[in-house]
Short mmCIF file of C-alpha atoms in Angstrom, two decimals:
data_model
loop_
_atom_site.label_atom_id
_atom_site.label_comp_id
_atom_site.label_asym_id
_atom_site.label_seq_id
_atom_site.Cartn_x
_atom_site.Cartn_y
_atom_site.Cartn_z
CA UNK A 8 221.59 75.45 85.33
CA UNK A 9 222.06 71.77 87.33
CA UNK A 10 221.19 73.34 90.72
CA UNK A 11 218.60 75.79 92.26
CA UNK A 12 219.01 77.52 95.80
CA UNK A 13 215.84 78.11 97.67
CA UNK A 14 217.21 80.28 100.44
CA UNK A 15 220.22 82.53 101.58
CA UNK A 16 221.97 79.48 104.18
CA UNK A 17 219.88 76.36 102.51
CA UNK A 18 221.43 73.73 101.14
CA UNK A 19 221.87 73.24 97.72
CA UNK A 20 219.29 71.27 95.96
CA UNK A 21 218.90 69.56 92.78
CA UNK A 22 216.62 70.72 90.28
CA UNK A 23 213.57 68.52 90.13
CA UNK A 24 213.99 66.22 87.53
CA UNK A 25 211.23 67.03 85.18
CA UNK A 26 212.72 70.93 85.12
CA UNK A 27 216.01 68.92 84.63
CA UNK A 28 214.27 66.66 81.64
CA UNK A 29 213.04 69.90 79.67
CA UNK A 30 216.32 71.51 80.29
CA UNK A 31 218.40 69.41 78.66
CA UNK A 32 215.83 68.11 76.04
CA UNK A 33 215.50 71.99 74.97
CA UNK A 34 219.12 72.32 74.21
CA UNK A 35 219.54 69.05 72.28
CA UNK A 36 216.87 69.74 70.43
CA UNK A 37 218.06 72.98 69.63
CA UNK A 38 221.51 71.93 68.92
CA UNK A 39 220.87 68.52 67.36
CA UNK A 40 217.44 68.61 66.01
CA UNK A 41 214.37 66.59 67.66
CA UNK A 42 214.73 64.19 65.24
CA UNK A 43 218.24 63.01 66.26
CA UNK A 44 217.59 63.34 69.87
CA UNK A 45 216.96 60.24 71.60
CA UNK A 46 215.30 60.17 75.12
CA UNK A 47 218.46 57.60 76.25
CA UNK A 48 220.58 60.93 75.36
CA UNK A 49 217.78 63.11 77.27
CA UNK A 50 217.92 60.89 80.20
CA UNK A 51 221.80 60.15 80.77
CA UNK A 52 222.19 63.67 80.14
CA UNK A 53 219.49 64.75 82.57
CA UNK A 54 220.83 62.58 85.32
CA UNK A 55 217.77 60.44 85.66
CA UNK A 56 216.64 57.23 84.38
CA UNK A 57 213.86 56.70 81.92
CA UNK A 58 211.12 55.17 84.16
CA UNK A 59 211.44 58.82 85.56
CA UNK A 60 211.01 60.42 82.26
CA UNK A 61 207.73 57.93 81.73
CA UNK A 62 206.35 59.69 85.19
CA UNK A 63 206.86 63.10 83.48
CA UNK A 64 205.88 62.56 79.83
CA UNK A 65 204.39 59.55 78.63
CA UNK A 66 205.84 59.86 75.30
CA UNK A 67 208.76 61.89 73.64
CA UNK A 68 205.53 63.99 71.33
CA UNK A 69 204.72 64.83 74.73
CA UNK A 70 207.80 66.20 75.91
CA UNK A 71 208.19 67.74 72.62
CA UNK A 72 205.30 69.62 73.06
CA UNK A 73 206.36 71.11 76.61
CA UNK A 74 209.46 71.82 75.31
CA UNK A 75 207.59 74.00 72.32
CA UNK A 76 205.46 75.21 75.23
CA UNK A 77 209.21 76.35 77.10
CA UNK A 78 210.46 77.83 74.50
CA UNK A 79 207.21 80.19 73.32
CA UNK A 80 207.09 81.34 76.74
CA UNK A 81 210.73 82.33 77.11
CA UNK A 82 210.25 84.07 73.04
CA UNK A 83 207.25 86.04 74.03
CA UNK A 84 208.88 87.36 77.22
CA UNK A 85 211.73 88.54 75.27
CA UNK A 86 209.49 89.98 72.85
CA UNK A 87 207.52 91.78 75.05
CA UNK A 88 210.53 92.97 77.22
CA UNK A 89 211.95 94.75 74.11
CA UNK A 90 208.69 96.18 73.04
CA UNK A 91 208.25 97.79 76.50
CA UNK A 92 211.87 99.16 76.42
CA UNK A 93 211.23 100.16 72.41
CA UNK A 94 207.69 101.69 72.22
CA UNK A 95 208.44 102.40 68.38
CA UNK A 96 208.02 99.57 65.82
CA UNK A 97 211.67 100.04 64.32
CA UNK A 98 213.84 100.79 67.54
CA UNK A 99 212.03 97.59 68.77
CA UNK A 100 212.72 95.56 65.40
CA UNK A 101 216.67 96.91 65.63
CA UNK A 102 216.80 95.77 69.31
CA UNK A 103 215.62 92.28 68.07
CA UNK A 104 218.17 92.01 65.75
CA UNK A 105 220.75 92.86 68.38
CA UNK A 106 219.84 90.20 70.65
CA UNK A 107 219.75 87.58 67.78
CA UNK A 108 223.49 89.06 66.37
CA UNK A 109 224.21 88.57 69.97
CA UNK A 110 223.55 85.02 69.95
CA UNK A 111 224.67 83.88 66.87
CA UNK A 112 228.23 85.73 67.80
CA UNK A 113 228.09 83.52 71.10
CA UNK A 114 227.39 80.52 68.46
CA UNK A 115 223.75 80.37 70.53
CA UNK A 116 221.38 80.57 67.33
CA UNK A 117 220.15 77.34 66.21
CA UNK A 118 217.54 79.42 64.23
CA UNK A 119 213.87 79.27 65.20
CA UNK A 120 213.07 76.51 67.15
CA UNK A 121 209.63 76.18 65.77
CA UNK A 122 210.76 75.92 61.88
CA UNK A 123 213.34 73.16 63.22
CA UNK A 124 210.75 71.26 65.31
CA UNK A 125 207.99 71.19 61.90
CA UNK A 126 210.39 70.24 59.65
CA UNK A 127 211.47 67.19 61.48
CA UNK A 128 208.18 65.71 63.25
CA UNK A 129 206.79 62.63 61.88
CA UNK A 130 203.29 63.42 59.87
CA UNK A 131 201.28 61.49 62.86
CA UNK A 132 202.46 63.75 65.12
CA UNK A 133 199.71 65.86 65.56
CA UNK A 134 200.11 67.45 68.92
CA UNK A 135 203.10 68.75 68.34
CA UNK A 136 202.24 70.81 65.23
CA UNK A 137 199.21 71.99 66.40
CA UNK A 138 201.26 73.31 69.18
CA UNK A 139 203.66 75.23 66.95
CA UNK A 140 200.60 76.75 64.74
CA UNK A 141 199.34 77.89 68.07
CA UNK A 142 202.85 79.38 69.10
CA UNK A 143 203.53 80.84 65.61
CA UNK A 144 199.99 82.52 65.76
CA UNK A 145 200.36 83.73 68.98
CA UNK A 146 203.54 85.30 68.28
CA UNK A 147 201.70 87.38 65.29
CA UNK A 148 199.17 88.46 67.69
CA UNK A 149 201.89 89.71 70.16
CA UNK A 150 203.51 91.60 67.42
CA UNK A 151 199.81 92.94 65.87
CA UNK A 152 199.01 94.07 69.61
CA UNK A 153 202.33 96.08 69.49
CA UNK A 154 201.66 97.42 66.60
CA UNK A 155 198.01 98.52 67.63
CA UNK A 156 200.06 100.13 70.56
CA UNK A 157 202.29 102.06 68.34
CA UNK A 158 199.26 103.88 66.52
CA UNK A 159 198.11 104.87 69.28
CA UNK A 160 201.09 106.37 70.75
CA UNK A 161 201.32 108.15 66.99
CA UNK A 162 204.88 106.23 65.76
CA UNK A 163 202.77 104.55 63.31
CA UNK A 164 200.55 106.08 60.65
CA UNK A 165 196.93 104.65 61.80
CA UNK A 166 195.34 102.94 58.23
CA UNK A 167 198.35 100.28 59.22
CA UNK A 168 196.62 96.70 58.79
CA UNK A 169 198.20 95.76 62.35
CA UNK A 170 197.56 91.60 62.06
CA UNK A 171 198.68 91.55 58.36
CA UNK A 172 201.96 93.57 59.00
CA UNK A 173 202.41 91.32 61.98
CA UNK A 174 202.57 88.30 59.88
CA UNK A 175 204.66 89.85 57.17
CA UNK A 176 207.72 90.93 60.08
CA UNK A 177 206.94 87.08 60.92
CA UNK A 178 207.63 85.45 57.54
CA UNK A 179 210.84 87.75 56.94
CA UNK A 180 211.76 86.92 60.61
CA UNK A 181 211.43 83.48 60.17
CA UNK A 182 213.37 83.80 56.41
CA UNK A 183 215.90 85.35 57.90
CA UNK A 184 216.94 82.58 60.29
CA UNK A 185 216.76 80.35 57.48
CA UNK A 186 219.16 82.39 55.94
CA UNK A 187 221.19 82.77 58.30
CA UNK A 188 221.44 79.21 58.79
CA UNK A 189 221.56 78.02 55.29
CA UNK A 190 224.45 81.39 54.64
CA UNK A 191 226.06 80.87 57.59
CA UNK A 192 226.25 84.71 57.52
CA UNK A 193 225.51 86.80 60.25
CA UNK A 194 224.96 89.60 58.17
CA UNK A 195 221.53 88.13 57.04
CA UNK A 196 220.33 88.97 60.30
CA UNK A 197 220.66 92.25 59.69
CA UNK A 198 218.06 91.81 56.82
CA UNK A 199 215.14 91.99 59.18
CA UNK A 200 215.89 95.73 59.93
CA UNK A 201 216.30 96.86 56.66
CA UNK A 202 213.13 95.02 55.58
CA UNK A 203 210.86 95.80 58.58
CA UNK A 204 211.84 99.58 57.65
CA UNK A 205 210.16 99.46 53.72
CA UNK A 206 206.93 97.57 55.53
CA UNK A 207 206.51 100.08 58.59
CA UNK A 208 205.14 102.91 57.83
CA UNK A 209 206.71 105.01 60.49
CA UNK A 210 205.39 109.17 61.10
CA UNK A 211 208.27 110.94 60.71
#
């Protein structure tokens, strides 16, 4: 989105330019990798000029990071949306899987932006994979909470190890963008349903 409106009968304004500068540096990276995005790319795309950028983020590891930051926030959201509209574990896994068949039909999945970021960084670059350890792990302890949730609602059997099932649906979630990628098969995304339903042990 290039412009924001404030008010019914306000003018329309530009975005301010560091909302602009994450923008734009999300999708590239997403598209093109972080490795192969250049901030004189990030900045002609963005509409700015790099001085700007240097106001925002003094480096591109730093605006790296906020875009890891960006992107965790708008994942968990979604994640937690879809667990509040699917209380139990495997309506909520199927209506994952929907969302990310719904993507990759639009041509939108780039696969997880986390895996893409770690395997491109540079081994100094410290922030930045602290910052996806922290996102990964926080994204296990949204799905362990859920889980926790579920046995207490009864749709999952209580002696469920909630925090080691969570990272198990994260590995195969993460495996099956991989796939998907390295397939180019849509199908595989249909792998997390049928996998998530031999590791949740669901009351009937």
């Amino acid at each position: 989105m290039d412009f924001l409106f404030s008010q019914p009968g306000t003018e329309m304004k530009k975005e301010p330019t560091k909302i602009r500068l994450l923008s734009v540096s999300r999708n590239l990276f997403l598209k093109q990798g972080y490795s192969e995005t250049g901030l004189n790319q990030i900045v002609e795309e963005a509409k700015t000029v790099k001085a700007s950028l240097y106001q925002h983020f003094s480096s591109k590891e730093e605006l790296g990071k906020e875009v890891l930051k960006l992107y965790s926030d708008e994942n968990l959201n979604l994640l937690k949306t879809l667990m509040k509209r699917n209380p139990k574990p495997l309506d909520f896994i199927k209506a994952w899987v929907r969302i990310l068949s719904r993507e990759a039909r639009m041509s939108q999945l780039y696969g997880c932006g986390m895996a893409n970021f770690r395997a491109q960084i540079h081994p100094g670059e410290t922030h930045i994979r602290s910052e996806i350890e922290r996102i990964a792990n926080e994204t296990i302890n949204c799905l362990s909470d859920f889980l926790k949730e579920s046995i207490q609602n009864g749709y999952t059997k209580p002696n469920v190890d909630c925090q080691s099932l969570a990272k198990q649906l994260f590995i195969v979630y993460e495996g099956v963008l991989q796939s998907y990628r390295l397939l180019d098969d849509k199908k595989s995304l249909d792998e997390l349903y049928k996998i998530a339903e031999t590791l949740i042990p669901s009351l009937k």
